[in-house]
Structure formats: structure tokens, C-alpha cells
Tab-separated table of C-alpha atoms in Angstrom:
chain	number	residue	atom	x	y	z
A	1	MET	CA	-7.142	-12.406	13.841
A	2	ALA	CA	-9.570	-11.538	11.091
A	3	MET	CA	-9.528	-11.136	7.351
A	4	LEU	CA	-10.364	-7.596	6.270
A	5	PRO	CA	-12.246	-6.711	3.061
A	6	ILE	CA	-9.993	-4.974	0.527
A	7	LEU	CA	-11.546	-2.049	-1.343
A	8	GLU	CA	-11.333	-2.340	-5.126
A	9	PHE	CA	-11.112	0.299	-7.853
A	10	PRO	CA	-13.225	2.301	-8.670
A	11	ASP	CA	-14.445	2.494	-5.032
A	12	PRO	CA	-14.322	6.233	-4.177
A	13	ARG	CA	-13.066	5.494	-0.644
A	14	LEU	CA	-9.702	4.616	-2.227
A	15	ARG	CA	-9.379	8.318	-3.084
A	16	THR	CA	-9.531	9.435	0.579
A	17	LYS	CA	-6.380	11.067	1.917
A	18	ALA	CA	-5.329	9.346	5.141
A	19	ALA	CA	-4.920	11.292	8.386
A	20	LEU	CA	-1.881	11.173	10.641
A	21	ILE	CA	-2.033	8.745	13.551
A	22	ASP	CA	-1.674	9.977	17.096
A	23	PRO	CA	1.483	8.201	18.342
A	24	ALA	CA	-0.364	7.340	21.576
A	25	GLU	CA	-2.745	5.146	19.540
A	26	VAL	CA	0.082	2.968	18.180
A	27	THR	CA	0.588	0.821	21.270
A	28	THR	CA	-3.102	0.235	22.017
A	29	PRO	CA	-4.337	-3.367	21.825
A	30	ALA	CA	-6.947	-2.377	19.207
A	31	PHE	CA	-4.316	-0.888	16.893
A	32	GLN	CA	-1.963	-3.859	17.348
A	33	THR	CA	-4.835	-6.235	16.485
A	34	LEU	CA	-5.596	-4.171	13.378
A	35	LEU	CA	-1.957	-4.521	12.297
A	36	ASP	CA	-2.151	-8.310	12.782
A	37	ASP	CA	-5.383	-8.413	10.754
A	38	MET	CA	-3.758	-6.392	7.976
A	39	PHE	CA	-0.785	-8.760	7.802
A	40	GLU	CA	-3.121	-11.777	7.686
A	41	THR	CA	-5.167	-10.126	4.915
A	42	MET	CA	-2.053	-9.157	2.934
A	43	TYR	CA	-0.463	-12.611	3.172
A	44	ASP	CA	-3.724	-14.338	2.236
A	45	ALA	CA	-4.388	-12.089	-0.790
A	46	PRO	CA	-1.396	-12.721	-1.536
A	47	GLY	CA	0.426	-9.409	-1.564
A	48	ILE	CA	3.630	-7.749	-0.395
A	49	GLY	CA	2.124	-4.512	0.900
A	50	LEU	CA	-1.176	-3.198	2.209
A	51	ALA	CA	-2.044	0.383	3.122
A	52	ALA	CA	-4.700	1.077	5.753
A	53	SER	CA	-6.693	2.999	3.118
A	54	GLN	CA	-7.192	-0.240	1.190
A	55	VAL	CA	-9.112	-1.743	4.117
A	56	ASP	CA	-11.189	1.418	4.632
A	57	VAL	CA	-9.118	2.734	7.555
A	58	HIS	CA	-8.067	6.208	6.499
A	59	LYS	CA	-5.043	6.650	8.716
A	60	ARG	CA	-1.396	6.914	7.672
A	61	PHE	CA	0.071	3.469	8.103
A	62	MET	CA	0.904	0.405	6.041
A	63	VAL	CA	2.262	-3.100	6.376
A	64	ILE	CA	4.887	-4.589	4.064
A	65	ASP	CA	6.764	-7.867	3.713
A	66	VAL	CA	8.786	-8.297	0.514
A	67	SER	CA	10.608	-11.445	1.721
A	68	GLU	CA	10.120	-14.705	-0.189
A	69	GLU	CA	9.522	-16.540	3.106
A	70	LYS	CA	6.983	-13.973	4.359
A	71	ASN	CA	8.916	-13.658	7.606
A	72	GLN	CA	10.068	-10.026	7.570
A	73	PRO	CA	6.934	-8.015	8.412
A	74	MET	CA	7.439	-4.258	8.513
A	75	VAL	CA	5.087	-1.570	9.801
A	76	PHE	CA	5.333	2.043	8.622
A	77	ILE	CA	3.309	4.546	10.656
A	78	ASN	CA	3.057	8.190	9.506
A	79	PRO	CA	5.679	7.493	6.794
A	80	GLU	CA	7.421	10.363	5.049
A	81	ILE	CA	9.917	10.081	2.206
A	82	ILE	CA	12.677	12.528	3.067
A	83	GLU	CA	15.027	11.736	0.199
A	84	GLN	CA	14.740	10.031	-3.167
A	85	GLU	CA	16.972	9.585	-6.158
A	86	GLY	CA	17.227	7.781	-9.435
A	87	GLY	CA	14.405	6.223	-11.325
A	88	GLN	CA	13.400	2.767	-12.380
A	89	VAL	CA	10.518	1.241	-14.259
A	90	TYR	CA	8.848	-1.597	-12.436
A	91	GLN	CA	5.771	-3.613	-13.334
A	92	GLU	CA	3.322	-3.071	-10.503
A	93	GLY	CA	0.114	-4.736	-9.475
A	94	CYS	CA	-2.255	-3.932	-6.631
A	95	LEU	CA	-4.654	-5.801	-4.372
A	96	SER	CA	-7.180	-3.001	-4.989
A	97	VAL	CA	-6.838	-3.374	-8.775
A	98	PRO	CA	-6.820	-7.177	-9.087
A	99	GLY	CA	-5.354	-8.811	-12.167
A	100	ILE	CA	-3.977	-5.577	-13.621
A	101	PHE	CA	-0.260	-4.903	-14.043
A	102	ALA	CA	1.455	-1.880	-15.557
A	103	ASP	CA	4.896	-0.285	-15.791
A	104	VAL	CA	5.379	2.598	-13.363
A	105	THR	CA	8.497	4.740	-12.904
A	106	ARG	CA	9.513	5.221	-9.276
A	107	ALA	CA	12.577	6.511	-7.436
A	108	ASN	CA	15.240	3.807	-7.246
A	109	HIS	CA	16.515	4.787	-3.792
A	110	ILE	CA	14.542	6.384	-0.959
A	111	ILE	CA	15.004	7.324	2.653
A	112	VAL	CA	11.786	7.044	4.614
A	113	ARG	CA	11.121	8.308	8.140
A	114	PHE	CA	8.352	6.611	10.123
A	115	LEU	CA	7.250	5.133	13.424
A	116	ASP	CA	7.630	1.375	13.811
A	117	ARG	CA	5.119	-1.027	15.358
A	118	GLN	CA	6.191	-0.012	18.855
A	119	GLY	CA	5.843	3.699	18.025
A	120	GLN	CA	9.597	4.248	17.883
A	121	PRO	CA	10.959	6.716	15.284
A	122	GLN	CA	12.927	5.064	12.486
A	123	GLU	CA	14.730	6.110	9.334
A	124	LEU	CA	15.345	3.584	6.575
A	125	GLY	CA	17.345	3.918	3.380
A	126	THR	CA	16.305	1.316	0.818
A	127	ASP	CA	16.182	0.536	-2.868
A	128	GLY	CA	14.796	-2.109	-5.194
A	129	LEU	CA	11.529	-3.851	-4.438
A	130	LEU	CA	11.150	-2.468	-0.904
A	131	ALA	CA	11.593	1.120	-2.162
A	132	ILE	CA	8.993	0.512	-4.895
A	133	CYS	CA	6.568	-1.040	-2.410
A	134	VAL	CA	6.930	1.815	0.110
A	135	GLN	CA	6.237	4.390	-2.628
A	136	HIS	CA	3.254	2.386	-3.942
A	137	GLU	CA	1.674	2.045	-0.486
A	138	MET	CA	2.362	5.696	0.357
A	139	ASP	CA	0.446	6.649	-2.794
A	140	HIS	CA	-2.579	4.836	-1.308
A	141	LEU	CA	-2.317	7.025	1.780
A	142	GLU	CA	-2.598	10.046	-0.522
A	143	GLY	CA	-5.648	8.611	-2.305
A	144	LYS	CA	-3.631	7.707	-5.388
A	145	LEU	CA	-3.477	4.391	-7.268
A	146	PHE	CA	-0.743	3.052	-9.527
A	147	ILE	CA	-3.137	3.228	-12.462
A	148	ASP	CA	-3.150	7.025	-12.032
A	149	TYR	CA	0.270	6.910	-13.701
A	150	LEU	CA	-1.373	5.465	-16.835
A	151	SER	CA	-2.968	7.427	-19.654
A	152	PRO	CA	-6.691	8.216	-19.284
A	153	LEU	CA	-7.458	5.731	-22.079
A	154	LYS	CA	-5.581	2.891	-20.359
A	155	ARG	CA	-7.197	3.772	-17.026
A	156	GLU	CA	-10.657	3.537	-18.608
A	157	MET	CA	-9.724	0.170	-20.127
A	158	VAL	CA	-8.761	-1.038	-16.628
A	159	ARG	CA	-12.078	0.184	-15.191
A	160	LYS	CA	-14.028	-1.674	-17.893
A	161	LYS	CA	-11.981	-4.860	-17.497
A	162	LEU	CA	-12.582	-4.913	-13.731
A	163	ALA	CA	-16.306	-4.193	-14.150
A	164	LYS	CA	-16.573	-7.085	-16.616
A	165	ALA	CA	-14.691	-9.403	-14.244
A	166	ARG	CA	-17.051	-8.477	-11.387
A	167	LYS	CA	-20.091	-9.318	-13.562
A	168	HIS	CA	-18.696	-12.808	-14.204
A	169	VAL	CA	-18.187	-13.389	-10.479
A	170	ALA	CA	-21.668	-12.166	-9.491
């Protein structure tokens, strides 16, 4: 397995809309290895979700594990939210926007249709943290970041804060 570089805001590649995956690709050894690499990268970061777009693979899939023990890995391929209801405010962060957290309103309950790791069609109704995470990662697949829900002024403050942090690291 290999660690993958995670793109960081304001990298323009994060704004790329991901393409659907051919279901025949799902069971290939190369794709399965990529999924393993994404889980390793996500766990190491540490994070609870990682969209392919964040590792510069612009295809519609993501990996998620919201368990405390990090032992419930989930793969969502070509995900589509088919139902959503309610709304909740949740403080979100993002591996592509390190060190920044902000309140975002998301649907409280969703039903998502997707292919699993074996390419089998699934439908999952969920709420709470998993619902928030699915919506957050699906935004990445559309080229959208959680900071897009912030005002332009706050978004600019985030950009400047990250640029300053990168200067201190360099």
C-alpha cells in the first residue's frame, strides 16, 4: 500500500467534477489497490472520509470510516443521494483544508444509492455523522468544498490563513 498526496485548497484540481466509474473497473486489481491506498491515506491523515478528487483521481468514488475503532471501512462508488430530509448544523473540517473548521448545515437523514467495493448495488439510509460525511465527500466529487458554504469574506480569510501556514512550513 502507498500513501497518496492530498490536494489542498486553493489547488484548482479540487474544483474538477468527477466522472462516473465504469462498473467493470471496480473489481480490477488496480482499482482495489487504489481503494486500499486511499484508506491508508485517510487513516494516517487522520480523517473519516476521503473522496477520490482529493487525491487527484477525478472519478466518482470515496472511502469513509466514521467508527471510533477505524474498523468499519465503507466504499461508495458512483454515489447518488436519492432522498434527504431535515437539517442540522455540524462543525466540519477537511483534509484538503487543514486546520480549518466551520459550521455547515446539511440534511439530517439521507438515502444514498451506490456500488460497494465489489461493484454490487446498494442503498443505505443513514443519519448523523455518516450522513454528514457522505454529503461532504459527495461535494468533493462535484468540485465543491465545505468552505464554499461560508461567506466570501470568511473564505478569503481561510485562503490567507492556509497560505501563511504553508510559508511557515516551507
